[in-house]
mmCIF file of C-alpha atoms in Angstrom:
data_model
loop_
_atom_site.group_PDB
_atom_site.id
_atom_site.type_symbol
_atom_site.label_atom_id
_atom_site.label_comp_id
_atom_site.label_asym_id
_atom_site.label_seq_id
_atom_site.Cartn_x
_atom_site.Cartn_y
_atom_site.Cartn_z
ATOM 1 C CA MET A 125 -68.722 14.943 -98.069
ATOM 2 C CA PHE A 126 -65.425 15.544 -100.112
ATOM 3 C CA PRO A 127 -65.545 19.151 -100.921
ATOM 4 C CA THR A 128 -63.204 20.405 -104.061
ATOM 5 C CA GLU A 129 -62.043 23.876 -103.519
ATOM 6 C CA LEU A 130 -58.353 24.667 -103.904
ATOM 7 C CA LYS A 131 -57.688 24.634 -100.162
ATOM 8 C CA ASP A 132 -59.489 21.233 -99.917
ATOM 9 C CA LEU A 133 -57.343 19.835 -102.856
ATOM 10 C CA PHE A 134 -54.083 21.049 -101.162
ATOM 11 C CA PHE A 135 -55.439 19.325 -97.958
ATOM 12 C CA TYR A 136 -55.955 15.974 -99.697
ATOM 13 C CA PHE A 137 -52.425 16.476 -101.342
ATOM 14 C CA ILE A 138 -50.754 16.842 -97.998
ATOM 15 C CA SER A 139 -52.856 14.185 -96.371
ATOM 16 C CA ALA A 140 -51.762 11.873 -99.158
ATOM 17 C CA LEU A 141 -48.062 12.813 -98.409
ATOM 18 C CA THR A 142 -48.751 12.262 -94.808
ATOM 19 C CA ILE A 143 -49.846 8.812 -95.129
ATOM 20 C CA THR A 144 -47.325 7.942 -98.048
ATOM 21 C CA THR A 145 -44.341 8.887 -95.759
ATOM 22 C CA ALA A 146 -45.837 7.263 -92.527
ATOM 23 C CA LEU A 147 -46.491 3.958 -94.710
ATOM 24 C CA ALA A 148 -42.712 4.181 -96.033
ATOM 25 C CA THR A 149 -41.883 4.716 -92.195
ATOM 26 C CA VAL A 150 -43.012 1.300 -91.158
ATOM 27 C CA LEU A 151 -42.553 -0.431 -94.508
ATOM 28 C CA VAL A 152 -38.861 0.223 -95.459
ATOM 29 C CA LYS A 153 -36.336 -2.154 -94.222
ATOM 30 C CA ASN A 154 -33.667 0.174 -93.105
ATOM 31 C CA VAL A 155 -34.233 1.884 -89.708
ATOM 32 C CA LEU A 156 -32.188 4.917 -90.624
ATOM 33 C CA GLN A 157 -34.381 5.458 -93.861
ATOM 34 C CA SER A 158 -37.382 4.971 -91.616
ATOM 35 C CA ALA A 159 -36.338 7.824 -89.196
ATOM 36 C CA ILE A 160 -35.919 10.027 -92.270
ATOM 37 C CA PHE A 161 -39.265 9.316 -93.400
ATOM 38 C CA LEU A 162 -40.736 9.864 -89.954
ATOM 39 C CA ILE A 163 -39.173 13.504 -90.361
ATOM 40 C CA PHE A 164 -41.146 14.141 -93.513
ATOM 41 C CA SER A 165 -44.346 12.487 -92.134
ATOM 42 C CA PHE A 166 -44.097 15.052 -88.874
ATOM 43 C CA VAL A 167 -43.517 17.997 -91.292
ATOM 44 C CA ALA A 168 -46.349 17.191 -93.300
ATOM 45 C CA THR A 169 -48.263 16.972 -90.209
ATOM 46 C CA ALA A 170 -46.972 20.591 -89.115
ATOM 47 C CA ILE A 171 -48.399 21.791 -92.442
ATOM 48 C CA ILE A 172 -52.121 20.311 -91.581
ATOM 49 C CA TYR A 173 -51.721 22.158 -88.273
ATOM 50 C CA LEU A 174 -50.816 25.364 -90.167
ATOM 51 C CA MET A 175 -54.036 24.788 -92.298
ATOM 52 C CA LEU A 176 -56.204 24.423 -89.063
ATOM 53 C CA HIS A 177 -54.656 27.743 -87.995
ATOM 54 C CA ALA A 178 -52.938 26.391 -85.051
ATOM 55 C CA GLU A 179 -49.613 28.126 -85.795
ATOM 56 C CA PHE A 180 -47.622 27.670 -82.388
ATOM 57 C CA ILE A 181 -48.490 24.053 -82.234
ATOM 58 C CA ALA A 182 -47.042 23.532 -85.730
ATOM 59 C CA ILE A 183 -43.980 25.244 -84.669
ATOM 60 C CA SER A 184 -43.644 23.260 -81.508
ATOM 61 C CA GLN A 185 -44.167 20.150 -83.629
ATOM 62 C CA VAL A 186 -41.270 20.941 -86.081
ATOM 63 C CA MET A 187 -39.001 21.870 -82.915
ATOM 64 C CA VAL A 188 -39.646 19.005 -80.494
ATOM 65 C CA TYR A 189 -40.507 16.424 -82.957
ATOM 66 C CA ALA A 190 -38.529 16.859 -86.151
ATOM 67 C CA GLY A 191 -35.829 18.770 -84.486
ATOM 68 C CA GLY A 192 -35.492 16.889 -81.287
ATOM 69 C CA VAL A 193 -36.976 13.495 -80.928
ATOM 70 C CA VAL A 194 -36.053 12.067 -84.417
ATOM 71 C CA ILE A 195 -32.430 13.641 -84.115
ATOM 72 C CA PHE A 196 -32.178 11.706 -80.895
ATOM 73 C CA VAL A 197 -33.514 8.692 -82.503
ATOM 74 C CA ILE A 198 -31.093 8.922 -85.471
ATOM 75 C CA PHE A 199 -28.117 9.395 -83.002
ATOM 76 C CA THR A 200 -29.216 6.153 -81.158
ATOM 77 C CA ILE A 201 -29.425 4.391 -84.418
ATOM 78 C CA LEU A 202 -25.927 5.537 -85.537
ATOM 79 C CA LEU A 203 -24.601 4.461 -82.118
ATOM 80 C CA THR A 204 -25.883 0.937 -82.625
ATOM 81 C CA SER A 205 -25.970 0.815 -86.617
ATOM 82 C CA HIS A 206 -23.904 -2.358 -87.372
ATOM 83 C CA LEU A 207 -26.979 -4.495 -86.602
ATOM 84 C CA GLY A 208 -29.242 -4.270 -89.537
ATOM 85 C CA GLU A 209 -32.863 -5.447 -89.408
ATOM 86 C CA THR A 210 -31.872 -8.585 -91.136
ATOM 87 C CA ALA A 211 -29.832 -9.964 -88.232
ATOM 88 C CA PHE A 212 -33.083 -10.350 -86.147
ATOM 89 C CA SER A 213 -34.873 -13.516 -85.918
ATOM 90 C CA THR A 214 -38.572 -13.616 -86.908
ATOM 91 C CA LYS A 215 -39.941 -16.950 -85.991
ATOM 92 C CA VAL A 216 -43.640 -16.015 -86.073
ATOM 93 C CA PRO A 217 -44.858 -14.465 -89.386
ATOM 94 C CA ARG A 218 -46.601 -11.635 -87.922
ATOM 95 C CA ASN A 219 -47.047 -9.453 -91.169
ATOM 96 C CA PHE A 220 -50.625 -10.746 -91.636
ATOM 97 C CA ILE A 221 -51.777 -10.116 -88.026
ATOM 98 C CA ALA A 222 -50.162 -6.696 -88.113
ATOM 99 C CA ALA A 223 -51.869 -5.877 -91.400
ATOM 100 C CA PHE A 224 -55.083 -6.954 -90.152
ATOM 101 C CA LEU A 225 -54.920 -4.935 -86.981
ATOM 102 C CA GLY A 226 -53.866 -2.070 -88.988
ATOM 103 C CA LEU A 227 -56.488 -2.237 -91.532
ATOM 104 C CA SER A 228 -59.330 -2.735 -88.951
ATOM 105 C CA PHE A 229 -58.958 0.942 -87.944
ATOM 106 C CA LEU A 230 -60.318 1.665 -91.434
ATOM 107 C CA GLY A 231 -63.396 -0.543 -90.403
ATOM 108 C CA LEU A 232 -63.505 1.570 -87.228
ATOM 109 C CA ALA A 233 -63.421 4.770 -89.299
ATOM 110 C CA TYR A 234 -66.156 3.560 -91.467
ATOM 111 C CA ARG A 235 -68.256 2.710 -88.485
ATOM 112 C CA PHE A 236 -67.622 5.600 -86.351
ATOM 113 C CA LEU A 237 -66.908 8.317 -88.805
ATOM 114 C CA PHE A 238 -68.819 7.650 -92.081
ATOM 115 C CA GLN A 239 -72.230 6.774 -90.332
ATOM 116 C CA ASN A 240 -71.996 9.437 -87.908
ATOM 117 C CA HIS A 241 -73.670 12.394 -89.910
ATOM 118 C CA SER A 242 -73.499 14.991 -87.239
ATOM 119 C CA LEU A 243 -69.719 15.132 -88.239
ATOM 120 C CA LEU A 244 -70.458 16.655 -91.329
ATOM 121 C CA SER A 245 -72.264 19.803 -89.805
ATOM 122 C CA TYR A 246 -69.217 20.935 -87.884
ATOM 123 C CA THR A 247 -67.791 24.311 -89.383
ATOM 124 C CA PRO A 248 -64.751 25.815 -88.129
ATOM 125 C CA SER A 249 -65.869 27.551 -85.086
ATOM 126 C CA ALA A 250 -62.709 28.515 -82.894
ATOM 127 C CA PRO A 251 -61.614 32.113 -82.807
ATOM 128 C CA LEU A 252 -58.794 32.789 -85.228
ATOM 129 C CA ASP A 253 -56.128 33.305 -82.566
ATOM 130 C CA TYR A 254 -57.102 30.216 -80.391
ATOM 131 C CA ALA A 255 -53.608 28.477 -80.696
ATOM 132 C CA SER A 256 -51.474 31.790 -81.060
ATOM 133 C CA LEU A 257 -48.684 32.110 -78.628
ATOM 134 C CA LYS A 258 -50.198 34.765 -76.571
ATOM 135 C CA SER A 259 -53.541 32.745 -76.081
ATOM 136 C CA ILE A 260 -51.786 29.419 -75.161
ATOM 137 C CA ALA A 261 -49.218 31.364 -72.963
ATOM 138 C CA PHE A 262 -51.912 33.276 -70.878
ATOM 139 C CA ARG A 263 -53.986 30.249 -70.618
ATOM 140 C CA LEU A 264 -51.290 27.807 -69.524
ATOM 141 C CA LEU A 265 -49.879 30.044 -66.831
ATOM 142 C CA SER A 266 -53.141 31.393 -65.643
ATOM 143 C CA ILE A 267 -54.120 30.775 -62.069
ATOM 144 C CA GLN A 268 -57.874 31.420 -62.767
ATOM 145 C CA SER A 269 -60.010 27.927 -62.534
ATOM 146 C CA ASN A 270 -59.659 27.372 -66.236
ATOM 147 C CA GLY A 271 -56.020 27.791 -66.153
ATOM 148 C CA PHE A 272 -53.337 24.840 -66.621
ATOM 149 C CA VAL A 273 -50.685 26.079 -64.198
ATOM 150 C CA ILE A 274 -50.672 22.949 -61.952
ATOM 151 C CA ALA A 275 -50.273 20.615 -65.044
ATOM 152 C CA PHE A 276 -47.613 22.907 -66.360
ATOM 153 C CA GLU A 277 -45.597 22.408 -63.134
ATOM 154 C CA LEU A 278 -46.332 18.741 -63.226
ATOM 155 C CA ILE A 279 -45.032 18.490 -66.819
ATOM 156 C CA GLY A 280 -41.868 20.347 -65.958
ATOM 157 C CA LEU A 281 -41.316 18.095 -63.007
ATOM 158 C CA ILE A 282 -41.779 14.895 -65.078
ATOM 159 C CA LEU A 283 -39.450 16.373 -67.809
ATOM 160 C CA PHE A 284 -36.713 17.231 -65.505
ATOM 161 C CA ALA A 285 -37.115 13.709 -63.661
ATOM 162 C CA SER A 286 -37.186 11.724 -66.832
ATOM 163 C CA LEU A 287 -34.065 13.449 -68.124
ATOM 164 C CA ILE A 288 -32.168 12.717 -64.893
ATOM 165 C CA ALA A 289 -33.370 9.070 -65.168
ATOM 166 C CA ALA A 290 -32.339 8.862 -68.884
ATOM 167 C CA VAL A 291 -28.810 10.076 -68.042
ATOM 168 C CA SER A 292 -28.400 7.573 -65.084
ATOM 169 C CA ILE A 293 -29.801 4.540 -67.170
ATOM 170 C CA ALA A 294 -27.547 5.362 -70.048
ATOM 171 C CA ARG A 295 -24.522 6.181 -68.189
ATOM 172 C CA LYS A 296 -21.420 3.746 -68.423
ATOM 173 C CA GLN A 297 -21.132 1.623 -65.160
ATOM 174 C CA LYS A 298 -17.324 1.531 -64.101
ATOM 175 C CA GLU A 299 -17.073 -2.361 -63.863
ATOM 176 C CA GLU A 300 -18.546 -2.600 -67.458
ATOM 177 C CA LYS A 301 -15.709 -0.857 -69.017
ATOM 178 C CA MET B 294 -61.227 20.242 -95.124
ATOM 179 C CA THR B 295 -64.034 19.216 -92.931
ATOM 180 C CA LEU B 296 -63.987 17.417 -89.399
ATOM 181 C CA LEU B 297 -64.525 14.046 -91.175
ATOM 182 C CA ASN B 298 -61.483 14.568 -93.490
ATOM 183 C CA CYS B 299 -59.226 15.407 -90.296
ATOM 184 C CA LEU B 300 -60.650 12.638 -88.158
ATOM 185 C CA LEU B 301 -60.430 9.934 -91.201
ATOM 186 C CA LEU B 302 -56.652 11.050 -91.740
ATOM 187 C CA SER B 303 -55.823 10.511 -88.014
ATOM 188 C CA PHE B 304 -57.444 7.130 -87.991
ATOM 189 C CA ILE B 305 -55.402 6.156 -91.043
ATOM 190 C CA LEU B 306 -52.199 7.341 -89.134
ATOM 191 C CA PHE B 307 -53.034 5.451 -86.245
ATOM 192 C CA GLY B 308 -53.626 2.386 -88.130
ATOM 193 C CA ILE B 309 -50.251 2.680 -89.831
ATOM 194 C CA GLY B 310 -48.565 2.989 -86.264
ATOM 195 C CA VAL B 311 -50.264 -0.177 -85.042
ATOM 196 C CA PHE B 312 -49.094 -2.116 -88.301
ATOM 197 C CA GLY B 313 -45.711 -0.862 -87.859
ATOM 198 C CA LEU B 314 -45.553 -1.667 -83.925
ATOM 199 C CA LEU B 315 -46.679 -5.202 -84.606
ATOM 200 C CA ARG B 316 -44.828 -5.859 -87.707
ATOM 201 C CA ARG B 317 -41.226 -4.685 -86.666
ATOM 202 C CA ARG B 318 -38.906 -6.304 -84.274
ATOM 203 C CA HIS B 319 -36.356 -3.520 -84.030
ATOM 204 C CA ILE B 320 -37.023 -1.908 -80.766
ATOM 205 C CA VAL B 321 -36.211 1.519 -82.258
ATOM 206 C CA ALA B 322 -38.625 0.880 -85.167
ATOM 207 C CA MET B 323 -41.209 0.145 -82.658
ATOM 208 C CA LEU B 324 -40.468 3.254 -80.719
ATOM 209 C CA ILE B 325 -40.862 5.258 -84.111
ATOM 210 C CA SER B 326 -44.234 3.412 -84.655
ATOM 211 C CA ILE B 327 -45.338 4.727 -81.174
ATOM 212 C CA GLU B 328 -44.289 8.003 -82.288
ATOM 213 C CA LEU B 329 -46.737 7.949 -85.177
ATOM 214 C CA MET B 330 -49.650 6.760 -83.172
ATOM 215 C CA LEU B 331 -49.032 9.621 -80.760
ATOM 216 C CA ASN B 332 -48.953 12.092 -83.782
ATOM 217 C CA ALA B 333 -52.523 10.808 -84.744
ATOM 218 C CA ALA B 334 -53.748 11.400 -81.295
ATOM 219 C CA ASN B 335 -52.495 14.835 -81.602
ATOM 220 C CA MET B 336 -54.050 15.502 -84.851
ATOM 221 C CA ASN B 337 -57.409 14.696 -83.142
ATOM 222 C CA PHE B 338 -57.034 17.109 -80.436
ATOM 223 C CA ILE B 339 -56.236 19.901 -82.734
ATOM 224 C CA SER B 340 -59.099 18.889 -85.199
ATOM 225 C CA PHE B 341 -61.509 19.057 -82.578
ATOM 226 C CA ALA B 342 -60.184 22.123 -81.046
ATOM 227 C CA TYR B 343 -60.604 23.717 -84.381
ATOM 228 C CA PHE B 344 -64.034 22.690 -85.432
ATOM 229 C CA SER B 345 -66.072 22.326 -82.032
ATOM 230 C CA LYS B 346 -67.751 25.078 -80.381
ATOM 231 C CA GLY B 347 -66.162 24.629 -77.046
ATOM 232 C CA ASP B 348 -63.027 25.598 -75.410
ATOM 233 C CA ALA B 349 -60.414 26.014 -78.428
ATOM 234 C CA SER B 350 -57.478 26.787 -76.484
ATOM 235 C CA ALA B 351 -57.498 24.060 -74.061
ATOM 236 C CA GLY B 352 -57.507 21.552 -76.865
ATOM 237 C CA ALA B 353 -54.446 23.250 -78.215
ATOM 238 C CA ILE B 354 -52.672 23.092 -74.663
ATOM 239 C CA PHE B 355 -53.507 19.445 -74.275
ATOM 240 C CA SER B 356 -51.526 18.556 -77.620
ATOM 241 C CA LEU B 357 -48.640 20.628 -76.024
ATOM 242 C CA PHE B 358 -48.758 18.169 -73.012
ATOM 243 C CA VAL B 359 -48.715 15.324 -75.501
ATOM 244 C CA ILE B 360 -45.669 16.487 -76.963
ATOM 245 C CA ALA B 361 -43.971 17.158 -73.712
ATOM 246 C CA ILE B 362 -44.634 13.688 -72.510
ATOM 247 C CA THR B 363 -43.710 12.049 -75.846
ATOM 248 C CA ALA B 364 -40.231 13.856 -75.298
ATOM 249 C CA CYS B 365 -39.914 12.409 -71.789
ATOM 250 C CA GLU B 366 -40.843 8.901 -73.013
ATOM 251 C CA MET B 367 -38.342 9.031 -75.961
ATOM 252 C CA ALA B 368 -35.593 10.207 -73.716
ATOM 253 C CA ILE B 369 -36.067 7.075 -71.023
ATOM 254 C CA ALA B 370 -36.646 4.707 -73.916
ATOM 255 C CA LEU B 371 -33.711 5.449 -75.791
ATOM 256 C CA ALA B 372 -31.232 5.552 -72.626
ATOM 257 C CA ILE B 373 -32.809 1.827 -72.151
ATOM 258 C CA VAL B 374 -31.870 1.110 -75.830
ATOM 259 C CA ILE B 375 -28.340 2.252 -75.049
ATOM 260 C CA ALA B 376 -28.094 0.332 -71.920
ATOM 261 C CA MET B 377 -29.626 -2.885 -73.414
ATOM 262 C CA TYR B 378 -27.323 -2.445 -76.475
ATOM 263 C CA ARG B 379 -24.257 -2.330 -74.116
ATOM 264 C CA ARG B 380 -25.382 -5.310 -72.145
ATOM 265 C CA THR B 381 -26.861 -7.702 -75.038
ATOM 266 C CA HIS B 382 -25.478 -6.300 -78.135
ATOM 267 C CA SER B 383 -28.857 -6.753 -79.706
ATOM 268 C CA LEU B 384 -31.863 -4.560 -80.152
ATOM 269 C CA ASP B 385 -34.109 -7.640 -81.003
ATOM 270 C CA ILE B 386 -37.262 -7.123 -78.716
ATOM 271 C CA ASP B 387 -36.987 -11.078 -78.215
ATOM 272 C CA SER B 388 -33.801 -10.408 -76.245
ATOM 273 C CA LEU B 389 -35.668 -8.836 -73.502
ATOM 274 C CA ARG B 390 -37.436 -12.064 -72.827
ATOM 275 C CA GLY B 391 -34.781 -12.548 -70.150
ATOM 276 C CA LEU B 392 -36.811 -9.964 -67.921
ATOM 277 C CA HIS B 393 -39.395 -12.354 -66.847
ATOM 278 C CA GLU B 394 -37.709 -15.584 -66.748
#
């Protein structure tokens, strides 16, 4: 179930790094430190994608998540930074419920992963360039019946509309000044 | 590195995301936890694309879609955060209670 070659040991190391930084993301008090740990978690995830031979996804993970989204989050935190987490009221103790629901995913993993023995019989069977830039780009923009050009156009439209909406929500109103 | 290992990793990451989403009250921290959960879902897509015999490129393309939608979601959510901070001077999620009262 848990093989021990050099590549697998590296996988376990990166997995432990991902899990540790993700735990640190939700456990540290300071929101800014939390965002910094999120960057490490995303970069470790990108290394896992590299090990799964999905190079293009790994690069776009680093560019969009670690480069764009988290930097956006950090800017927002710094804009509103004089409010620490300690200023917030917590009337209900939620740590127990949160830990219970979080750990229940381990129970789900036991039920659906470890008792399903057919998962062990999968071997890497994707072609080696399945996520290269060329195959993704041809597939994304193909007008054949297995292409994704309609979804691509829709995503572009949604991105455009949501960026305009974000600007108009965050814009300073005249009477608020 | 088998399919079981990758799925286990994504389950653990999703559980950590749920834990953080329920534990924190800071609205930006809750958004960060949602990012962790979406990241776990992406890892599921890539793992099945790599290990199963089906259409591998389609799985990779869907994770690209997830990344794009996440960028949209964060843009809208952080704009709402800025507007909310400007109006109430607080980022506690409980200060949004006035929306339904």
